[in-house]
PDB file of C-alpha atoms in Angstrom:
ATOM      1  CA  ASN A   1      -8.775  18.265 -17.026  1.00 52.00           C
ATOM      2  CA  ALA A   2      -5.990  15.351 -16.737  1.00 70.00           C
ATOM      3  CA  GLY A   3      -5.968  13.702 -13.257  1.00 87.00           C
ATOM      4  CA  VAL A   4      -2.660  14.160 -11.376  1.00 91.00           C
ATOM      5  CA  MET A   5      -0.432  12.676 -13.227  1.00 94.00           C
ATOM      6  CA  GLN A   6       3.440  11.319 -12.225  1.00 95.00           C
ATOM      7  CA  ASN A   7       6.759  10.040 -13.909  1.00 96.00           C
ATOM      8  CA  PRO A   8       8.159   7.004 -14.309  1.00 96.00           C
ATOM      9  CA  ARG A   9       5.690   4.757 -12.938  1.00 92.00           C
ATOM     10  CA  HIS A  10       8.537   2.840 -12.186  1.00 94.00           C
ATOM     11  CA  LEU A  11      12.565   3.205 -11.403  1.00 97.00           C
ATOM     12  CA  VAL A  12      14.591   1.385 -10.838  1.00 97.00           C
ATOM     13  CA  ARG A  13      17.823   2.928  -9.318  1.00 98.00           C
ATOM     14  CA  ARG A  14      21.343   1.145  -8.171  1.00 97.00           C
ATOM     15  CA  ARG A  15      22.698   2.133  -4.731  1.00 97.00           C
ATOM     16  CA  GLY A  16      24.503   6.189  -4.909  1.00 97.00           C
ATOM     17  CA  GLN A  17      22.696   6.960  -8.362  1.00 98.00           C
ATOM     18  CA  GLU A  18      20.269   9.876  -8.062  1.00 98.00           C
ATOM     19  CA  ALA A  19      16.241   9.379  -8.798  1.00 98.00           C
ATOM     20  CA  ARG A  20      14.197  12.581 -10.007  1.00 98.00           C
ATOM     21  CA  LEU A  21      10.367  11.489  -9.276  1.00 98.00           C
ATOM     22  CA  ARG A  22       7.947  13.975 -11.468  1.00 98.00           C
ATOM     23  CA  CYS A  23       4.729  15.348 -10.431  1.00 97.00           C
ATOM     24  CA  SER A  24       2.595  17.513 -12.379  1.00 97.00           C
ATOM     25  CA  PRO A  25      -0.491  18.886 -10.773  1.00 95.00           C
ATOM     26  CA  MET A  26      -4.282  18.761 -12.194  1.00 93.00           C
ATOM     27  CA  LYS A  27      -4.711  22.174 -14.190  1.00 91.00           C
ATOM     28  CA  GLY A  28      -4.744  25.027 -12.040  1.00 88.00           C
ATOM     29  CA  HIS A  29      -3.796  23.628  -8.548  1.00 91.00           C
ATOM     30  CA  SER A  30      -0.778  25.242  -7.097  1.00 91.00           C
ATOM     31  CA  HIS A  31      -0.261  23.110  -4.399  1.00 92.00           C
ATOM     32  CA  VAL A  32       1.769  19.973  -4.272  1.00 94.00           C
ATOM     33  CA  TYR A  33       1.888  17.297  -1.566  1.00 93.00           C
ATOM     34  CA  TRP A  34       4.681  14.402  -1.877  1.00 95.00           C
ATOM     35  CA  TYR A  35       4.253  11.345   0.170  1.00 93.00           C
ATOM     36  CA  ARG A  36       6.266   7.599   0.796  1.00 94.00           C
ATOM     37  CA  GLN A  37       4.715   4.700   1.249  1.00 89.00           C
ATOM     38  CA  LEU A  38       6.585   1.747   2.742  1.00 85.00           C
ATOM     39  CA  PRO A  39       6.120  -1.877   2.088  1.00 78.00           C
ATOM     40  CA  GLU A  40       2.370  -2.915   3.486  1.00 78.00           C
ATOM     41  CA  GLU A  41       2.753   0.987   5.844  1.00 83.00           C
ATOM     42  CA  GLY A  42       0.232   3.473   5.275  1.00 84.00           C
ATOM     43  CA  LEU A  43       1.336   6.782   3.265  1.00 87.00           C
ATOM     44  CA  LYS A  44       3.918   9.169   4.600  1.00 90.00           C
ATOM     45  CA  PHE A  45       4.038  13.063   4.143  1.00 90.00           C
ATOM     46  CA  MET A  46       6.856  14.611   3.240  1.00 95.00           C
ATOM     47  CA  VAL A  47       6.727  17.863   1.930  1.00 95.00           C
ATOM     48  CA  TYR A  48       4.356  20.603   1.241  1.00 93.00           C
ATOM     49  CA  LEU A  49       4.903  22.684  -1.599  1.00 94.00           C
ATOM     50  CA  GLN A  50       3.587  26.207  -3.384  1.00 93.00           C
ATOM     51  CA  LYS A  51       4.339  27.684  -6.253  1.00 91.00           C
ATOM     52  CA  GLU A  52       8.445  28.253  -5.671  1.00 91.00           C
ATOM     53  CA  ASN A  53       7.833  27.789  -2.267  1.00 94.00           C
ATOM     54  CA  ILE A  54       8.322  25.394   0.100  1.00 95.00           C
ATOM     55  CA  ILE A  55       5.931  25.216   2.882  1.00 92.00           C
ATOM     56  CA  ASP A  56       6.244  22.493   5.110  1.00 91.00           C
ATOM     57  CA  GLU A  57       8.921  19.719   4.533  1.00 93.00           C
ATOM     58  CA  SER A  58       8.804  18.591   8.303  1.00 92.00           C
ATOM     59  CA  GLY A  59       8.694  14.927   6.768  1.00 92.00           C
ATOM     60  CA  MET A  60      11.584  14.901   4.433  1.00 95.00           C
ATOM     61  CA  PRO A  61      14.773  13.123   5.229  1.00 94.00           C
ATOM     62  CA  LYS A  62      17.089  15.906   6.499  1.00 91.00           C
ATOM     63  CA  GLU A  63      20.076  14.388   4.023  1.00 95.00           C
ATOM     64  CA  ARG A  64      20.031  13.144   0.259  1.00 97.00           C
ATOM     65  CA  PHE A  65      16.382  14.164  -0.133  1.00 98.00           C
ATOM     66  CA  SER A  66      14.773  17.307  -1.333  1.00 97.00           C
ATOM     67  CA  ALA A  67      12.174  18.724  -3.622  1.00 97.00           C
ATOM     68  CA  GLU A  68      11.119  22.026  -6.097  1.00 97.00           C
ATOM     69  CA  PHE A  69       7.864  22.643  -7.743  1.00 96.00           C
ATOM     70  CA  PRO A  70       8.798  25.806 -10.055  1.00 94.00           C
ATOM     71  CA  LYS A  71       6.864  28.000 -11.646  1.00 91.00           C
ATOM     72  CA  GLU A  72       6.702  26.407 -14.420  1.00 91.00           C
ATOM     73  CA  GLY A  73       6.502  22.857 -15.237  1.00 93.00           C
ATOM     74  CA  PRO A  74       6.271  19.711 -12.735  1.00 96.00           C
ATOM     75  CA  SER A  75       7.383  19.130  -8.986  1.00 97.00           C
ATOM     76  CA  ILE A  76      10.472  16.912  -8.236  1.00 98.00           C
ATOM     77  CA  LEU A  77      11.267  15.099  -5.828  1.00 98.00           C
ATOM     78  CA  ARG A  78      14.594  14.224  -6.146  1.00 98.00           C
ATOM     79  CA  ILE A  79      17.162  11.593  -4.105  1.00 98.00           C
ATOM     80  CA  GLN A  80      20.326  11.876  -3.885  1.00 98.00           C
ATOM     81  CA  GLN A  81      23.056   8.700  -3.450  1.00 98.00           C
ATOM     82  CA  VAL A  82      19.852   6.217  -3.168  1.00 98.00           C
ATOM     83  CA  VAL A  83      19.881   3.558  -0.875  1.00 97.00           C
ATOM     84  CA  ARG A  84      18.117  -0.098  -0.353  1.00 95.00           C
ATOM     85  CA  GLY A  85      15.998   2.036   2.642  1.00 94.00           C
ATOM     86  CA  ASP A  86      14.737   4.400   0.050  1.00 96.00           C
ATOM     87  CA  SER A  87      12.644   1.370  -2.275  1.00 95.00           C
ATOM     88  CA  ALA A  88       8.934   2.692  -1.661  1.00 94.00           C
ATOM     89  CA  ALA A  89       6.071   4.121  -3.307  1.00 92.00           C
ATOM     90  CA  TYR A  90       5.827   7.898  -3.474  1.00 95.00           C
ATOM     91  CA  PHE A  91       2.748   9.409  -4.500  1.00 93.00           C
ATOM     92  CA  CYS A  92       1.914  13.196  -5.194  1.00 94.00           C
ATOM     93  CA  ALA A  93      -1.378  14.936  -3.927  1.00 91.00           C
ATOM     94  CA  SER A  94      -2.002  18.498  -6.054  1.00 90.00           C
ATOM     95  CA  SER A  95      -4.920  21.234  -4.613  1.00 87.00           C
ATOM     96  CA  PRO A  96      -6.154  24.067  -5.587  1.00 85.00           C
ATOM     97  CA  GLY A  97      -5.834  25.610  -2.523  1.00 77.00           C
ATOM     98  CA  LEU A  98      -5.021  25.590   1.064  1.00 65.00           C
ATOM     99  CA  ALA A  99      -8.153  24.201   2.457  1.00 60.00           C
ATOM    100  CA  ASN A 100      -9.143  22.415  -0.735  1.00 66.00           C
ATOM    101  CA  GLU A 101      -9.337  18.252  -1.066  1.00 72.00           C
ATOM    102  CA  GLN A 102      -5.960  16.495  -2.406  1.00 79.00           C
ATOM    103  CA  TYR A 103      -6.166  14.621  -5.682  1.00 84.00           C
ATOM    104  CA  PHE A 104      -3.653  12.131  -5.385  1.00 86.00           C
ATOM    105  CA  GLY A 105      -1.490  10.356  -8.510  1.00 89.00           C
ATOM    106  CA  PRO A 106      -1.192   6.915  -9.386  1.00 87.00           C
ATOM    107  CA  GLY A 107       2.605   6.834  -7.787  1.00 91.00           C
ATOM    108  CA  THR A 108       6.225   5.933  -8.476  1.00 94.00           C
ATOM    109  CA  ARG A 109       7.551   2.501  -7.728  1.00 93.00           C
ATOM    110  CA  LEU A 110      11.215   3.203  -7.008  1.00 96.00           C
ATOM    111  CA  THR A 111      13.328   0.146  -6.314  1.00 95.00           C
ATOM    112  CA  VAL A 112      16.687   0.681  -5.380  1.00 97.00           C
ATOM    113  CA  THR A 113      19.065  -2.736  -6.543  1.00 96.00           C
TER     114      THR A 113
ATOM    115  CA  GLU B   1      -9.993  -1.807 -13.146  1.00 76.00           C
ATOM    116  CA  LEU B   2      -9.912  -1.329  -9.229  1.00 79.00           C
ATOM    117  CA  LYS B   3     -12.534   0.816  -8.250  1.00 88.00           C
ATOM    118  CA  VAL B   4     -13.079   2.128  -4.517  1.00 92.00           C
ATOM    119  CA  GLU B   5     -16.328   3.181  -3.149  1.00 94.00           C
ATOM    120  CA  GLN B   6     -16.566   5.473  -0.344  1.00 95.00           C
ATOM    121  CA  ASN B   7     -20.338   6.186   1.465  1.00 95.00           C
ATOM    122  CA  PRO B   8     -21.599   8.222   2.788  1.00 95.00           C
ATOM    123  CA  LEU B   9     -19.057  11.326   1.365  1.00 93.00           C
ATOM    124  CA  PHE B  10     -20.742  13.484   3.563  1.00 94.00           C
ATOM    125  CA  LEU B  11     -21.827  12.380   7.170  1.00 93.00           C
ATOM    126  CA  SER B  12     -22.555  14.817  10.273  1.00 94.00           C
ATOM    127  CA  MET B  13     -23.077  13.755  13.390  1.00 91.00           C
ATOM    128  CA  GLN B  14     -23.723  15.181  17.270  1.00 93.00           C
ATOM    129  CA  GLU B  15     -21.620  14.006  19.845  1.00 94.00           C
ATOM    130  CA  GLU B  16     -21.462  10.905  21.521  1.00 94.00           C
ATOM    131  CA  LYS B  17     -23.488   8.753  18.957  1.00 94.00           C
ATOM    132  CA  ASN B  18     -21.980   5.961  16.489  1.00 96.00           C
ATOM    133  CA  TYR B  19     -21.586   6.123  12.989  1.00 95.00           C
ATOM    134  CA  THR B  20     -19.902   4.032  10.059  1.00 97.00           C
ATOM    135  CA  ILE B  21     -17.661   4.703   7.207  1.00 97.00           C
ATOM    136  CA  TYR B  22     -18.134   2.118   4.600  1.00 97.00           C
ATOM    137  CA  CYS B  23     -15.149   1.382   2.112  1.00 97.00           C
ATOM    138  CA  ASN B  24     -16.002  -1.053  -1.113  1.00 96.00           C
ATOM    139  CA  TYR B  25     -13.870  -2.155  -3.347  1.00 95.00           C
ATOM    140  CA  SER B  26     -13.809  -4.013  -6.760  1.00 93.00           C
ATOM    141  CA  THR B  27     -11.045  -6.981  -6.616  1.00 86.00           C
ATOM    142  CA  THR B  28      -9.208  -9.088  -3.875  1.00 82.00           C
ATOM    143  CA  SER B  29      -7.225  -7.039  -2.216  1.00 83.00           C
ATOM    144  CA  ASP B  30      -5.926  -7.968   1.206  1.00 83.00           C
ATOM    145  CA  ARG B  31      -4.289  -4.161   1.623  1.00 88.00           C
ATOM    146  CA  LEU B  32      -6.489  -1.107   2.936  1.00 92.00           C
ATOM    147  CA  TYR B  33      -5.078   1.769   4.570  1.00 93.00           C
ATOM    148  CA  TRP B  34      -6.947   4.372   6.676  1.00 95.00           C
ATOM    149  CA  TYR B  35      -6.506   8.138   6.709  1.00 94.00           C
ATOM    150  CA  ARG B  36      -7.326  11.457   7.357  1.00 93.00           C
ATOM    151  CA  GLN B  37      -6.952  14.902   6.734  1.00 88.00           C
ATOM    152  CA  ASP B  38      -7.925  17.996   8.487  1.00 87.00           C
ATOM    153  CA  PRO B  39      -8.535  20.875   6.126  1.00 79.00           C
ATOM    154  CA  GLY B  40      -5.188  21.946   4.151  1.00 72.00           C
ATOM    155  CA  LYS B  41      -3.477  19.482   5.818  1.00 79.00           C
ATOM    156  CA  SER B  42      -1.791  16.273   4.717  1.00 80.00           C
ATOM    157  CA  LEU B  43      -2.964  12.809   4.749  1.00 85.00           C
ATOM    158  CA  GLU B  44      -2.613  11.238   8.557  1.00 89.00           C
ATOM    159  CA  SER B  45      -2.109   7.359   8.385  1.00 89.00           C
ATOM    160  CA  LEU B  46      -4.323   5.767  10.912  1.00 94.00           C
ATOM    161  CA  PHE B  47      -4.658   1.766  10.438  1.00 94.00           C
ATOM    162  CA  VAL B  48      -3.273  -0.725   7.836  1.00 92.00           C
ATOM    163  CA  LEU B  49      -4.919  -3.102   6.987  1.00 93.00           C
ATOM    164  CA  LEU B  50      -2.969  -6.145   5.523  1.00 89.00           C
ATOM    165  CA  SER B  51      -5.710  -9.439   6.035  1.00 90.00           C
ATOM    166  CA  ASN B  52      -8.748 -11.029   5.757  1.00 90.00           C
ATOM    167  CA  GLY B  53     -10.358  -9.959   9.134  1.00 91.00           C
ATOM    168  CA  ALA B  54      -8.195  -7.664  10.490  1.00 92.00           C
ATOM    169  CA  VAL B  55      -9.317  -5.692  13.173  1.00 95.00           C
ATOM    170  CA  LYS B  56      -7.965  -2.386  14.351  1.00 96.00           C
ATOM    171  CA  GLN B  57      -9.071   0.328  16.777  1.00 97.00           C
ATOM    172  CA  GLU B  58      -7.533   3.767  18.220  1.00 95.00           C
ATOM    173  CA  GLY B  59      -9.245   5.508  20.219  1.00 95.00           C
ATOM    174  CA  ARG B  60     -12.854   6.566  19.450  1.00 96.00           C
ATOM    175  CA  LEU B  61     -11.967   4.687  16.089  1.00 97.00           C
ATOM    176  CA  MET B  62     -12.071   0.867  15.048  1.00 98.00           C
ATOM    177  CA  ALA B  63     -11.156  -0.513  11.340  1.00 98.00           C
ATOM    178  CA  SER B  64     -11.863  -3.560   9.958  1.00 97.00           C
ATOM    179  CA  LEU B  65     -11.633  -5.605   6.958  1.00 96.00           C
ATOM    180  CA  ASP B  66     -13.461  -8.464   5.231  1.00 95.00           C
ATOM    181  CA  THR B  67     -11.866  -9.586   1.769  1.00 93.00           C
ATOM    182  CA  LYS B  68     -14.280 -11.741   1.015  1.00 93.00           C
ATOM    183  CA  ALA B  69     -17.264  -9.002   0.952  1.00 94.00           C
ATOM    184  CA  ARG B  70     -14.080  -6.698  -0.362  1.00 95.00           C
ATOM    185  CA  LEU B  71     -15.629  -4.235   2.700  1.00 96.00           C
ATOM    186  CA  SER B  72     -13.789  -1.667   5.244  1.00 97.00           C
ATOM    187  CA  THR B  73     -15.557  -0.094   7.856  1.00 98.00           C
ATOM    188  CA  LEU B  74     -14.474   2.472  10.008  1.00 98.00           C
ATOM    189  CA  HIS B  75     -16.870   2.786  13.005  1.00 97.00           C
ATOM    190  CA  ILE B  76     -17.033   5.810  14.761  1.00 96.00           C
ATOM    191  CA  THR B  77     -18.373   5.739  18.827  1.00 95.00           C
ATOM    192  CA  ALA B  78     -19.121   8.085  20.677  1.00 93.00           C
ATOM    193  CA  ALA B  79     -18.477  10.783  18.431  1.00 92.00           C
ATOM    194  CA  VAL B  80     -16.417  14.343  19.601  1.00 93.00           C
ATOM    195  CA  HIS B  81     -15.628  17.396  17.862  1.00 93.00           C
ATOM    196  CA  ASP B  82     -11.852  16.951  16.865  1.00 94.00           C
ATOM    197  CA  LEU B  83     -13.173  13.878  15.209  1.00 95.00           C
ATOM    198  CA  SER B  84     -14.566  16.412  12.409  1.00 95.00           C
ATOM    199  CA  ALA B  85     -12.016  16.031   9.268  1.00 94.00           C
ATOM    200  CA  THR B  86     -11.602  13.697   6.012  1.00 92.00           C
ATOM    201  CA  TYR B  87     -11.533  10.386   6.163  1.00 95.00           C
ATOM    202  CA  PHE B  88      -9.976   8.610   3.364  1.00 94.00           C
ATOM    203  CA  CYS B  89      -9.777   4.705   2.289  1.00 94.00           C
ATOM    204  CA  ALA B  90      -6.897   3.363  -0.267  1.00 92.00           C
ATOM    205  CA  VAL B  91      -7.115   0.201  -1.830  1.00 90.00           C
ATOM    206  CA  ASP B  92      -3.451  -1.292  -2.980  1.00 84.00           C
ATOM    207  CA  GLU B  93      -3.561  -4.173  -5.112  1.00 79.00           C
ATOM    208  CA  ASP B  94      -0.417  -4.813  -7.301  1.00 73.00           C
ATOM    209  CA  ASN B  95       1.471  -2.182  -6.941  1.00 67.00           C
ATOM    210  CA  ASP B  96      -1.356   0.070  -8.053  1.00 73.00           C
ATOM    211  CA  MET B  97      -3.217   2.306  -5.214  1.00 78.00           C
ATOM    212  CA  ARG B  98      -6.303   3.844  -5.313  1.00 84.00           C
ATOM    213  CA  PHE B  99      -8.389   5.973  -2.879  1.00 87.00           C
ATOM    214  CA  GLY B 100     -12.318   6.566  -2.100  1.00 90.00           C
ATOM    215  CA  ALA B 101     -13.459   9.668  -2.744  1.00 87.00           C
ATOM    216  CA  GLY B 102     -13.204  11.078   1.114  1.00 91.00           C
ATOM    217  CA  THR B 103     -15.821  11.218   4.168  1.00 94.00           C
ATOM    218  CA  ARG B 104     -16.391  14.204   5.080  1.00 93.00           C
ATOM    219  CA  LEU B 105     -17.496  14.040   8.640  1.00 94.00           C
ATOM    220  CA  THR B 106     -18.693  17.063  11.016  1.00 95.00           C
ATOM    221  CA  VAL B 107     -19.020  16.399  14.060  1.00 95.00           C
ATOM    222  CA  LYS B 108     -21.936  19.362  15.692  1.00 92.00           C
ATOM    223  CA  PRO B 109     -22.228  19.413  19.171  1.00 83.00           C
TER     224      PRO B 109
END
């Protein structure tokens, strides 16, 4: 059973471009969490999704950021018109249910130039 | 390869007692993080330790980092029921972050 997979591992975008980050949860997991880690800070929660539903997006910036977890395929975190401040590591985690342990992916390091 | 080991994995404490959770890691990183997770909730950042000898305290929790020993500790003082949760440490080296398996803490009256 493969672990949580994220791709790409490293992503470089110029200011104004779009960034798409993918997260494939572990097999059988229907809950996905996205976190952002700014340099030398701890993880900060962004959004919690179940298949086809956003459950909690209280940590998402109001503009330019969106997330989805379709019925088929990976969860996508999309950042439009990236700015330098978006440079960070983005981690996703998956779990099989609401009260279950989360398993983390290796993260995507986004650099905005 | 960066490895992070936490112990114990399960901890049942009585209220008002003290205890320590240990986080050992395999590299020379000086960036270590502690998180709390309540069932069904997202991770909550507790402490960020960025240098050898760093010590941080918040309420009944205190975290320290010894990079020479490759060890961080999370000390719980006079536990209360509200501290029941799972605690994770994570180590960041060269843009590679690894989490410990977590310590599931239960505080009983």
